XYZ file of C-alpha atoms in Angstrom:
727
model
C 0.000 0.000 0.000
C 2.953 2.299 0.645
C 3.938 1.929 -3.020
C 0.494 3.121 -4.208
C 0.622 6.158 -1.937
C 4.180 6.982 -3.080
C 2.904 6.829 -6.667
C 0.192 9.350 -5.739
C 2.794 11.706 -4.277
C 4.913 11.429 -7.442
C 1.909 12.229 -9.663
C 1.107 15.362 -7.649
C 4.731 16.555 -7.769
C 4.917 15.992 -11.532
C 2.373 18.791 -11.939
C 3.621 20.900 -9.040
C 7.120 20.135 -7.683
C 6.500 22.491 -4.737
C 3.078 21.090 -3.833
C 2.116 21.036 -0.154
C 1.157 17.403 0.500
C 0.105 17.884 4.122
C -3.655 17.895 3.362
C -3.395 14.770 1.177
C -1.245 13.059 3.820
C -3.822 13.866 6.523
C -6.662 12.465 4.372
C -4.663 9.306 3.633
C -3.975 8.597 7.299
C -7.626 9.076 8.304
C -8.935 6.970 5.406
C -6.476 4.176 6.197
C -7.655 4.048 9.817
C -11.341 4.287 8.820
C -11.097 1.422 6.301
C -8.861 -0.734 8.526
C -9.912 -4.385 8.250
C -12.051 -3.816 5.152
C -11.143 -5.608 1.931
C -12.318 -5.416 -1.649
C -13.811 -8.403 -3.508
C -10.355 -8.892 -5.062
C -8.904 -9.475 -1.577
C -6.895 -6.228 -1.614
C -7.034 -3.914 1.434
C -9.873 -1.438 0.834
C -7.548 1.576 1.051
C -6.145 0.567 -2.374
C -9.363 1.847 -3.995
C -9.523 5.419 -2.579
C -5.791 5.913 -3.250
C -6.294 4.714 -6.856
C -9.171 7.206 -7.224
C -6.893 9.965 -5.893
C -4.229 8.962 -8.458
C -6.743 9.376 -11.309
C -7.607 12.846 -9.956
C -3.901 13.730 -9.673
C -3.377 12.701 -13.315
C -6.003 15.346 -14.186
C -4.039 17.919 -12.142
C -6.878 18.453 -9.676
C -6.341 20.603 -6.584
C -5.330 19.245 -3.168
C -8.864 19.504 -1.719
C -10.300 17.375 -4.543
C -7.552 14.758 -4.212
C -8.078 14.643 -0.426
C -11.845 14.229 -0.978
C -11.049 11.419 -3.449
C -9.118 9.570 -0.721
C -12.008 10.132 1.712
C -14.875 9.551 -0.750
C -16.141 6.295 0.822
C -15.688 7.202 4.500
C -19.239 8.478 5.113
C -20.832 5.636 3.146
C -18.719 2.692 4.363
C -17.189 3.623 7.740
C -18.144 5.082 11.113
C -17.151 8.625 10.050
C -19.952 11.124 9.498
C -20.244 14.462 7.685
C -19.830 16.535 10.861
C -16.559 14.777 11.758
C -15.070 15.377 8.284
C -16.155 19.004 8.407
C -14.490 19.465 11.786
C -11.307 17.529 10.884
C -10.853 19.026 7.410
C -13.276 21.680 6.131
C -16.842 22.193 4.968
C -15.534 22.184 1.372
C -14.067 18.665 1.652
C -17.016 17.351 3.699
C -19.432 18.623 1.009
C -17.412 16.930 -1.754
C -17.424 13.593 0.092
C -21.127 13.892 0.918
C -21.882 14.693 -2.731
C -20.614 11.295 -3.912
C -22.145 9.360 -0.995
C -25.128 7.150 -1.840
C -28.386 7.304 0.099
C -28.001 3.883 1.725
C -30.078 4.355 4.882
C -33.389 5.226 3.195
C -35.815 2.381 2.282
C -36.943 2.294 -1.371
C -39.707 0.347 -3.077
C -37.591 -0.551 -6.125
C -34.032 -0.603 -7.434
C -35.061 1.981 -10.057
C -36.307 4.375 -7.371
C -33.091 3.980 -5.364
C -30.991 4.641 -8.466
C -33.060 7.712 -9.389
C -32.807 9.239 -5.909
C -29.038 8.712 -5.777
C -28.623 10.472 -9.118
C -30.888 13.324 -7.982
C -28.651 13.829 -4.952
C -25.491 13.682 -7.048
C -26.739 16.208 -9.623
C -27.813 18.662 -6.937
C -24.306 18.389 -5.443
C -22.790 18.787 -8.939
C -24.716 21.988 -9.493
C -23.067 23.435 -6.375
C -19.588 22.062 -7.108
C -18.705 20.292 -10.362
C -15.807 18.534 -8.631
C -18.368 16.102 -7.168
C -18.846 14.434 -10.558
C -15.119 14.551 -11.329
C -14.515 12.497 -8.153
C -17.441 10.204 -8.987
C -16.125 9.562 -12.502
C -12.678 8.720 -11.088
C -14.381 6.374 -8.607
C -16.409 4.681 -11.362
C -13.333 4.363 -13.614
C -11.349 2.473 -10.992
C -14.369 0.286 -10.183
C -14.665 -0.575 -13.882
C -10.940 -1.361 -14.076
C -11.403 -3.896 -11.248
C -14.853 -5.187 -12.261
C -13.509 -8.655 -13.164
C -13.642 -9.640 -9.475
C -17.416 -9.097 -9.264
C -20.090 -11.751 -10.057
C -21.311 -11.808 -13.680
C -24.719 -10.326 -12.845
C -23.112 -7.378 -11.012
C -20.630 -6.871 -13.868
C -23.474 -6.466 -16.385
C -25.506 -4.183 -14.092
C -22.530 -1.882 -13.393
C -21.377 -1.859 -17.016
C -24.854 -0.955 -18.285
C -25.201 1.926 -15.809
C -21.718 3.112 -16.815
C -22.549 3.015 -20.516
C -25.927 4.712 -20.097
C -25.075 7.370 -17.482
C -21.408 7.842 -16.599
C -19.795 7.665 -20.065
C -22.306 10.217 -21.471
C -21.689 12.420 -18.425
C -17.939 12.310 -19.091
C -18.679 13.274 -22.697
C -20.865 16.219 -21.666
C -18.030 17.413 -19.411
C -15.458 17.033 -22.197
C -13.543 14.376 -20.248
C -12.827 12.232 -23.297
C -9.957 10.225 -21.829
C -12.286 8.900 -19.121
C -15.233 8.591 -21.515
C -13.334 6.360 -23.962
C -12.025 4.051 -21.255
C -15.455 3.753 -19.602
C -17.044 2.913 -22.964
C -14.452 0.268 -23.854
C -14.658 -1.358 -20.408
C -18.475 -1.375 -20.508
C -18.386 -2.881 -24.012
C -16.124 -5.657 -22.719
C -18.626 -6.755 -20.050
C -21.867 -6.150 -21.961
C -20.827 -7.930 -25.163
C -17.637 -9.862 -24.459
C -17.909 -11.973 -27.639
C -17.974 -8.911 -29.926
C -15.313 -7.199 -27.812
C -12.717 -9.968 -27.980
C -13.571 -10.743 -31.614
C -12.834 -7.092 -32.464
C -9.592 -7.125 -30.415
C -8.386 -10.163 -32.357
C -9.292 -8.738 -35.780
C -7.634 -5.374 -35.070
C -4.478 -7.088 -33.765
C -4.112 -8.932 -37.082
C -4.184 -5.660 -39.038
C -2.293 -3.515 -36.554
C 1.151 -3.823 -38.135
C 0.115 -2.896 -41.668
C -2.037 -0.025 -40.367
C 0.783 1.338 -38.206
C 3.222 1.174 -41.137
C 0.694 3.073 -43.287
C 0.135 5.789 -40.649
C 3.894 6.095 -39.988
C 4.499 6.827 -43.660
C 1.905 9.645 -43.533
C 3.395 11.039 -40.295
C 6.851 11.246 -41.899
C 5.481 12.989 -45.010
C 3.544 15.561 -42.948
C 6.501 16.118 -40.600
C 8.917 16.823 -43.468
C 6.483 19.278 -45.057
C 5.854 21.032 -41.701
C 9.612 21.476 -41.188
C 9.854 23.055 -44.660
C 7.119 25.537 -43.691
C 8.784 26.301 -40.358
C 5.883 24.950 -38.283
C 6.774 23.035 -35.143
C 4.288 20.216 -34.718
C 4.029 17.178 -32.490
C 2.592 14.411 -34.692
C 1.314 11.106 -33.396
C -0.765 8.177 -34.590
C -4.005 7.566 -32.732
C -5.862 4.276 -32.673
C -9.646 4.519 -32.631
C -11.256 3.134 -29.506
C -12.862 -0.287 -29.660
C -16.384 0.817 -28.774
C -16.385 3.602 -31.385
C -15.221 1.091 -34.045
C -17.960 -1.333 -32.949
C -20.594 1.419 -33.125
C -19.449 2.395 -36.611
C -19.603 -1.213 -37.801
C -23.114 -1.613 -36.352
C -24.420 1.716 -37.658
C -23.002 1.344 -41.161
C -23.426 -2.448 -41.310
C -19.780 -2.900 -42.292
C -17.164 -5.515 -41.504
C -13.790 -4.633 -39.980
C -12.238 -4.936 -43.443
C -14.501 -2.108 -44.660
C -13.538 0.301 -41.847
C -10.458 2.091 -43.107
C -9.967 4.848 -40.544
C -9.073 2.565 -37.639
C -6.153 4.908 -37.048
C -5.848 8.662 -37.295
C -3.081 11.189 -36.914
C -3.109 14.035 -34.436
C -1.079 17.218 -34.902
C -0.431 19.425 -31.879
C 0.912 22.892 -32.692
C 1.710 26.043 -30.740
C -0.982 28.465 -31.952
C -4.397 28.732 -33.592
C -2.708 30.323 -36.608
C -0.535 27.226 -37.010
C -3.646 24.991 -36.765
C -5.077 26.498 -39.950
C -1.666 26.679 -41.631
C -1.017 22.975 -41.123
C -4.581 22.194 -42.223
C -3.741 23.793 -45.566
C -0.555 21.732 -45.648
C -2.306 18.366 -45.239
C -5.034 19.363 -47.717
C -2.273 20.118 -50.183
C -0.605 16.734 -49.585
C -3.781 14.626 -49.628
C -7.214 15.036 -51.165
C -9.885 15.915 -48.562
C -13.163 13.963 -48.635
C -16.117 16.295 -49.358
C -18.331 17.053 -46.364
C -15.894 15.528 -43.869
C -14.275 18.721 -42.527
C -15.337 20.124 -39.128
C -14.042 23.297 -37.516
C -14.502 22.977 -33.754
C -12.005 25.791 -33.122
C -14.171 28.628 -34.447
C -17.286 26.807 -33.173
C -16.339 24.793 -30.055
C -18.550 21.984 -28.809
C -20.614 22.768 -25.700
C -18.245 20.593 -23.651
C -15.397 23.012 -24.583
C -13.802 20.639 -27.113
C -11.780 22.456 -29.804
C -10.005 20.915 -32.782
C -9.961 20.783 -36.577
C -11.127 17.474 -38.050
C -10.687 16.392 -41.644
C -10.904 13.050 -43.447
C -8.411 12.669 -46.289
C -7.634 10.172 -49.029
C -4.140 8.852 -48.323
C -1.718 6.789 -50.385
C -3.311 3.805 -52.148
C -6.704 5.505 -51.873
C -7.212 4.580 -48.204
C -9.017 7.241 -46.085
C -7.615 8.445 -42.766
C -8.593 11.124 -40.260
C -6.474 14.049 -39.097
C -7.052 16.130 -35.950
C -5.274 19.464 -35.464
C -5.204 21.411 -32.193
C -3.003 23.405 -29.822
C -1.444 21.879 -26.689
C -3.999 23.679 -24.504
C -6.871 22.399 -26.648
C -5.430 18.893 -26.398
C -5.299 19.056 -22.604
C -8.925 20.253 -22.480
C -9.943 17.496 -24.926
C -8.434 14.894 -22.597
C -9.680 16.058 -19.184
C -12.415 18.561 -20.129
C -13.956 20.535 -17.279
C -11.149 19.447 -14.945
C -8.695 21.544 -16.978
C -10.720 24.697 -16.288
C -11.885 24.133 -12.757
C -8.978 25.554 -10.817
C -9.721 26.469 -7.239
C -7.735 28.906 -5.162
C -8.374 30.087 -1.637
C -11.996 31.197 -1.596
C -12.009 31.045 -5.393
C -14.861 30.157 -7.692
C -14.701 28.518 -11.098
C -14.070 30.654 -14.085
C -17.165 32.386 -15.527
C -16.734 30.852 -18.973
C -16.916 27.393 -17.454
C -20.009 28.336 -15.452
C -21.739 29.288 -18.708
C -20.732 25.948 -20.236
C -22.554 24.192 -17.381
C -25.959 25.729 -18.141
C -27.185 22.272 -19.211
C -26.486 21.001 -15.688
C -28.559 23.744 -14.076
C -31.380 23.002 -16.531
C -31.154 19.311 -15.662
C -31.465 20.122 -11.950
C -34.460 22.387 -12.691
C -36.537 19.777 -14.522
C -35.678 16.947 -12.139
C -37.310 18.845 -9.266
C -40.699 18.367 -10.918
C -40.145 14.765 -12.052
C -41.202 12.497 -9.198
C -41.641 9.246 -11.130
C -38.402 7.205 -10.904
C -38.837 5.490 -14.301
C -39.533 8.792 -16.050
C -36.613 10.488 -14.298
C -34.131 7.787 -15.391
C -35.505 7.692 -18.936
C -35.284 11.498 -19.309
C -31.800 11.480 -17.812
C -30.519 8.910 -20.316
C -32.130 10.749 -23.241
C -30.692 14.117 -22.170
C -27.196 12.777 -21.603
C -26.882 10.244 -24.387
C -27.868 12.165 -27.492
C -26.084 13.851 -30.343
C -26.335 17.600 -30.737
C -27.414 19.975 -33.472
C -26.141 23.559 -33.894
C -28.581 26.194 -35.140
C -28.499 29.989 -35.400
C -30.708 32.854 -34.276
C -31.442 35.539 -36.925
C -28.697 37.624 -35.255
C -26.123 34.866 -35.777
C -25.928 33.561 -32.203
C -25.323 29.810 -31.981
C -27.688 27.545 -30.051
C -26.887 23.906 -29.441
C -29.804 21.541 -28.938
C -30.183 17.773 -28.825
C -30.486 16.074 -32.217
C -34.105 15.913 -33.396
C -35.072 19.174 -31.693
C -37.927 21.283 -33.032
C -38.689 25.031 -33.151
C -40.468 24.558 -29.801
C -37.201 23.415 -28.203
C -35.375 26.332 -29.839
C -37.900 28.886 -28.548
C -37.686 27.663 -24.961
C -33.885 27.544 -25.119
C -33.970 31.331 -25.639
C -36.493 32.202 -22.912
C -39.655 30.835 -21.335
C -41.610 33.916 -22.416
C -40.599 33.390 -26.060
C -41.794 29.788 -25.982
C -45.056 30.623 -24.194
C -45.939 33.358 -26.751
C -44.863 31.372 -29.834
C -47.465 30.958 -32.583
C -45.173 29.781 -35.384
C -41.609 29.562 -36.689
C -39.479 30.157 -39.755
C -36.444 28.051 -40.678
C -34.106 29.558 -43.274
C -36.802 32.138 -44.109
C -39.557 29.564 -44.716
C -42.535 28.962 -42.403
C -42.433 25.407 -41.027
C -44.590 23.210 -38.804
C -43.744 23.189 -35.115
C -42.699 19.527 -35.348
C -40.057 20.364 -37.999
C -36.742 18.644 -37.175
C -33.897 21.170 -37.009
C -30.592 20.449 -38.747
C -27.054 21.796 -38.372
C -26.728 25.324 -39.738
C -30.461 26.153 -39.798
C -31.386 29.781 -39.070
C -34.460 29.727 -36.841
C -36.835 32.627 -36.250
C -39.633 32.358 -33.674
C -42.931 34.085 -34.484
C -44.632 35.328 -31.307
C -47.870 37.111 -30.425
C -48.798 38.989 -27.261
C -52.354 37.625 -27.621
C -51.180 34.003 -27.577
C -53.093 31.729 -25.191
C -49.903 29.952 -24.202
C -48.463 26.577 -25.162
C -50.647 23.658 -26.223
C -50.585 20.343 -24.332
C -49.757 18.712 -27.675
C -46.394 20.485 -27.573
C -45.329 18.055 -24.833
C -45.472 15.288 -27.460
C -43.524 17.364 -29.998
C -40.774 18.856 -27.806
C -37.609 16.759 -27.539
C -35.700 18.493 -24.741
C -36.489 18.166 -21.052
C -35.922 21.915 -20.754
C -38.815 22.714 -23.119
C -41.134 20.100 -21.584
C -40.364 21.360 -18.106
C -41.137 24.973 -19.036
C -44.407 23.983 -20.738
C -45.389 22.048 -17.621
C -44.443 25.003 -15.434
C -46.766 27.233 -17.470
C -49.675 24.818 -17.081
C -48.868 24.347 -13.421
C -49.118 28.106 -12.852
C -51.683 29.291 -15.395
C -53.998 26.292 -15.738
C -54.270 25.004 -12.197
C -58.016 24.273 -12.307
C -57.743 22.679 -15.743
C -54.873 20.465 -14.548
C -56.795 19.305 -11.489
C -59.822 18.422 -13.630
C -57.709 16.664 -16.260
C -55.780 14.711 -13.611
C -59.017 13.726 -11.855
C -60.327 12.328 -15.158
C -57.111 10.368 -15.708
C -57.344 8.921 -12.189
C -61.023 7.930 -12.565
C -60.403 6.305 -15.956
C -57.477 4.332 -14.561
C -59.604 3.082 -11.637
C -62.409 1.976 -14.004
C -59.855 0.332 -16.285
C -58.535 -1.658 -13.307
C -61.947 -3.245 -12.675
C -62.256 -1.750 -9.195
C -64.250 1.173 -7.824
C -63.132 4.419 -6.200
C -64.928 3.311 -3.033
C -62.688 0.222 -2.868
C -59.363 1.914 -3.655
C -59.420 5.558 -2.555
C -58.565 5.415 1.138
C -56.760 8.252 2.937
C -54.433 5.855 4.796
C -53.312 4.278 1.482
C -52.888 7.589 -0.351
C -50.980 9.297 2.479
C -47.603 7.476 1.971
C -47.800 8.052 -1.798
C -48.430 11.765 -1.337
C -45.703 12.057 1.312
C -43.187 10.380 -0.998
C -43.843 12.933 -3.758
C -44.145 15.936 -1.377
C -47.828 16.352 -2.279
C -50.157 17.851 0.326
C -53.668 17.768 -1.164
C -55.700 15.629 -3.575
C -55.808 18.572 -5.993
C -51.986 18.577 -6.009
C -52.097 14.844 -6.716
C -54.466 15.302 -9.669
C -52.408 18.225 -11.024
C -49.246 16.103 -10.801
C -50.922 13.346 -12.837
C -52.028 15.842 -15.494
C -48.493 17.227 -15.803
C -46.872 13.774 -15.920
C -44.954 14.258 -12.670
C -46.381 10.946 -11.476
C -48.263 8.154 -13.227
C -51.974 7.579 -12.585
C -51.481 3.914 -13.546
C -48.766 3.456 -10.916
C -50.815 5.175 -8.201
C -53.797 2.916 -8.955
C -51.545 -0.159 -9.050
C -50.241 0.734 -5.574
C -53.798 1.243 -4.274
C -54.870 -2.115 -5.735
C -51.986 -3.741 -3.902
C -53.050 -2.124 -0.616
C -56.676 -3.174 -1.185
C -55.707 -6.809 -1.781
C -53.538 -6.862 1.323
C -56.511 -5.596 3.357
C -58.582 -8.682 2.428
C -58.604 -12.082 4.081
C -57.213 -15.042 2.037
C -60.822 -16.200 1.392
C -61.832 -12.725 0.166
C -58.753 -12.575 -2.066
C -59.690 -15.899 -3.688
C -63.310 -14.744 -4.150
C -62.070 -11.498 -5.751
C -59.882 -13.474 -8.135
C -62.746 -15.741 -9.233
C -64.964 -12.686 -9.770
C -62.285 -11.142 -11.979
C -61.991 -14.330 -14.073
C -65.791 -14.485 -14.492
C -65.916 -10.849 -15.662
C -63.108 -11.411 -18.146
C -64.741 -14.527 -19.588
C -67.977 -12.583 -20.216
C -66.210 -9.914 -22.248
C -67.158 -10.128 -25.896
C -63.646 -10.484 -27.116
C -63.816 -12.538 -30.274
C -61.405 -15.479 -30.305
C -61.155 -16.785 -33.849
C -58.590 -19.561 -33.868
C -59.652 -20.855 -37.284
C -58.685 -17.576 -39.012
C -55.147 -17.811 -37.640
C -54.014 -20.730 -39.787
C -53.472 -20.893 -43.548
C -53.839 -24.295 -45.260
C -51.543 -24.616 -48.250
C -53.486 -24.825 -51.524
C -56.963 -24.677 -49.948
C -59.155 -21.603 -49.389
C -62.130 -21.368 -47.006
C -61.227 -24.657 -45.385
C -62.652 -25.630 -42.011
C -59.734 -25.486 -39.575
C -59.665 -26.326 -35.884
C -56.840 -26.164 -33.379
C -56.381 -29.496 -31.656
C -57.259 -29.519 -27.964
C -54.667 -32.179 -27.240
C -51.737 -29.760 -27.650
C -53.270 -26.259 -28.045
C -50.848 -24.812 -30.659
C -50.275 -21.038 -30.643
C -48.465 -18.686 -33.065
C -44.732 -19.320 -32.944
C -45.142 -23.108 -32.548
C -44.130 -25.386 -35.416
C -47.399 -26.908 -36.640
C -48.676 -29.671 -38.920
C -52.146 -30.239 -40.410
C -54.099 -33.477 -40.525
C -57.146 -33.952 -42.754
C -59.952 -35.470 -40.682
C -63.195 -37.103 -41.819
C -65.970 -34.514 -41.731
C -64.171 -32.013 -39.450
C -61.812 -30.302 -41.886
C -58.145 -29.882 -41.007
C -56.972 -30.531 -37.456
C -53.890 -28.466 -36.533
C -51.342 -29.925 -34.094
C -48.006 -28.824 -32.709
C -45.204 -30.592 -34.556
C -44.059 -32.169 -31.281
C -47.540 -33.345 -30.280
C -47.458 -36.947 -28.988
C -50.655 -37.768 -30.925
C -48.933 -36.783 -34.157
C -45.826 -38.801 -33.303
C -47.701 -41.898 -32.080
C -50.656 -42.111 -34.460
C -49.344 -40.798 -37.781
C -46.719 -42.344 -40.011
C -44.279 -40.599 -42.359
C -45.767 -40.052 -45.748
C -49.364 -40.208 -44.493
C -51.472 -38.783 -47.309
C -53.689 -36.944 -44.852
C -50.827 -34.758 -43.615
C -50.966 -31.263 -45.125
C -48.788 -28.135 -44.897
C -50.195 -25.387 -42.700
C -48.765 -22.092 -41.433
C -49.731 -19.223 -39.169
C -51.531 -16.329 -40.812
C -49.584 -13.078 -40.484
C -51.405 -9.752 -40.356
C -50.468 -6.260 -39.195
C -54.115 -5.221 -38.825
C -55.754 -8.256 -37.240
C -54.621 -9.870 -34.004
C -56.029 -13.292 -33.168
C -56.189 -14.544 -29.597
C -55.596 -18.200 -28.664
C -56.197 -20.222 -25.538
C -53.192 -21.917 -23.964
C -53.296 -24.192 -20.945
C -50.489 -24.607 -18.419
C -50.135 -26.684 -15.271
C -48.241 -25.342 -12.250
C -46.926 -27.502 -9.417
C -45.713 -25.930 -6.197
C -45.418 -26.376 -2.471
C -48.672 -25.088 -1.029
C -48.595 -21.897 1.050
C -50.821 -18.946 1.874
C -50.966 -16.199 -0.761
C -49.370 -18.277 -3.551
C -52.395 -18.099 -5.853
C -52.584 -14.315 -5.457
C -48.865 -13.942 -6.330
C -49.316 -15.998 -9.495
C -52.384 -14.080 -10.655
C -50.680 -10.750 -9.883
C -47.788 -11.723 -12.171
C -50.280 -12.642 -14.898
C -52.159 -9.371 -14.385
C -48.960 -7.287 -14.559
C -48.115 -9.010 -17.861
C -51.535 -7.920 -19.200
C -52.388 -11.478 -20.272
C -56.095 -12.358 -19.844
C -56.670 -15.290 -17.462
C -59.731 -17.182 -18.769
C -59.983 -20.085 -16.319
C -58.282 -21.503 -13.254
C -58.630 -24.805 -11.415
C -56.575 -25.355 -8.273
C -56.332 -28.207 -5.806
C -53.981 -29.353 -3.049
C -52.939 -32.999 -2.653
C -52.249 -34.886 0.553
C -48.538 -34.216 0.220
C -49.246 -30.434 0.317
C -48.430 -30.107 -3.380
C -50.607 -27.448 -5.025
C -51.595 -28.211 -8.621
C -53.065 -25.372 -10.695
C -54.461 -25.588 -14.231
C -54.607 -22.156 -15.896
C -56.123 -21.173 -19.229
C -54.512 -18.038 -20.677
C -55.442 -15.977 -23.720
C -52.328 -15.193 -25.757
C -51.375 -14.070 -29.246
C -47.960 -15.697 -29.623
C -45.820 -18.483 -28.147
C -43.156 -15.989 -27.011
C -45.788 -14.321 -24.836
C -46.485 -17.679 -23.193
C -42.765 -18.381 -22.702
C -42.300 -15.025 -20.967
C -45.145 -15.575 -18.505
C -43.921 -19.123 -17.768
C -40.461 -17.724 -16.971
C -41.934 -15.106 -14.656
C -44.113 -17.618 -12.793
C -41.105 -19.958 -12.466
C -39.303 -17.310 -10.412
C -42.062 -17.276 -7.744
C -41.013 -18.886 -4.488
C -42.178 -22.531 -4.009
C -43.094 -23.045 -7.697
C -40.995 -25.983 -8.874
C -42.606 -27.176 -12.120
C -44.567 -25.596 -14.977
C -45.693 -27.563 -18.001
C -47.693 -26.649 -21.034
C -50.650 -28.978 -21.494
C -50.434 -31.181 -24.536
């Protein structure tokens, strides 16, 4: 462990030979004591992890307070130390940084999704106050990904997916490309190991010839730069595995068809030299039309600056060139960390604060998004999307997420502009409000002081959370009564749809915990929240149904279930099994699905011509077919399932469930079926002398895959040990 800490000291001194290491030393000693006796899954002493996180921060040239917080980042979450002790021992600044990356582990949650959403809410609020919180968190996640091989497979996939969906996009938004690329490649390795290692092997086979090709280009460019008197650092750059994989998937190409596996990067001393050397390479090699991007004159929102151009090299093989200054290169590697320099009592530089507007917007809309699923979905969409650059009529640049509309543009300027908008022009031409903006479009918003405000339909058209949030805010303020009425209607419809009554479900003691969870004080607030999409009427009703069922005795629960089945069976839902099968060469033929095996779409089927009853359709693996028919039987006929995009046919499928009998088992099984939205048409249950419960269920399905999914879900219920499909 001493070696790892010495390495940390060396990294800090590389950036600042005169650095005062006393704060870092103090944090190390406390963290070592706090984590004494704890080990990682790998078997290493736990202190290895916080020191490794601190090393990653030191490589980014972060300040002493951030590095100290990196060493201490798990003390509140995993040891006996609390916020107040860190504040007293170090400072409020360091205590806040550590608290910002600490998960909410002591609060009970109803689902993993809700826990994840609340932890991200907390982290983003802390980020908005101090961006160093996410820099520490990204360093923490990077080291965890580097050591993920010691975790169980299920945990590897869960962590890798969260990293790919949340943390890698966050690193991208913050311009921290070095971390982003490594997180993406590591996630790729655990989420699709076959593709990952297959790509590694294929690239390794071509590496030598590619490197020789790039080296020849580097030498040619270097010689020409020397002639022009431009000092340039030139290096080959291999594309990252995940970006190659994405390109192959998107363009449906093999590795042999991807030519720009390598690129060259030129680092020069000034912006003037960037453009001069661009002219040089364009003179040496033919540029590909439409493949030049100037991120120097128009930087990306994450502060990235560089010139990109794709050229046709020797032998007609394309390659990419990137040109930037040393400062631009440093920012491209570590992003926001390069700008966020703290001094005593200092704040971040104003330019950086402006670049973090998206973060403040994210914090704004999350305050009004109470539903965990919606929060996580919006978060992934906002983080993991491409961007489009458009212009105001005055020439100001606005960056929006790809697919944005004039509505998103209007609200990106100001809420008042969006609320008064009645139309829009793009490049001088009036367009619909759902028009998809493209790079370089000049957008003009047409407003009117007599406008009645935004339409609810705009919520379906807008693509950015910022625009949706501002539309909702307008309705929340201006249309309170309308929202309450609309939400009340949604709630009533959902109750009727559930098959229950308001008298059964709407109880103050059941609603109170739901309202407390979402900081709602009155029923009108609840209805308004449903109208604005802050919480789901379906989920509220589902929770109330659960409470209602729990309030019943086992006998009442069984009676309720049988009532539900009887109601469903009386519904006039037409089941037309004969129209779901096509008999080869025969039209208007009488067809019946055999009761001995109950075939459903997706099953392999065979037809058998019966005397007087048309064609009997069996599953190909039906025992009656195997035992009673012989190969070559003249009465066998080809049949297939009828496919239609406009007509869905329902089929009855029977399954038998065997389980150890216990109280509440039947309710659990029917709840799973209800959640899957599969109609249950009949049920017959009995318990044998050996306390084995045997249940025969008749389900209404449209495809075999639907049946397989529900069988898998029922199999996971405790005490169920056998499920068979009746033949």
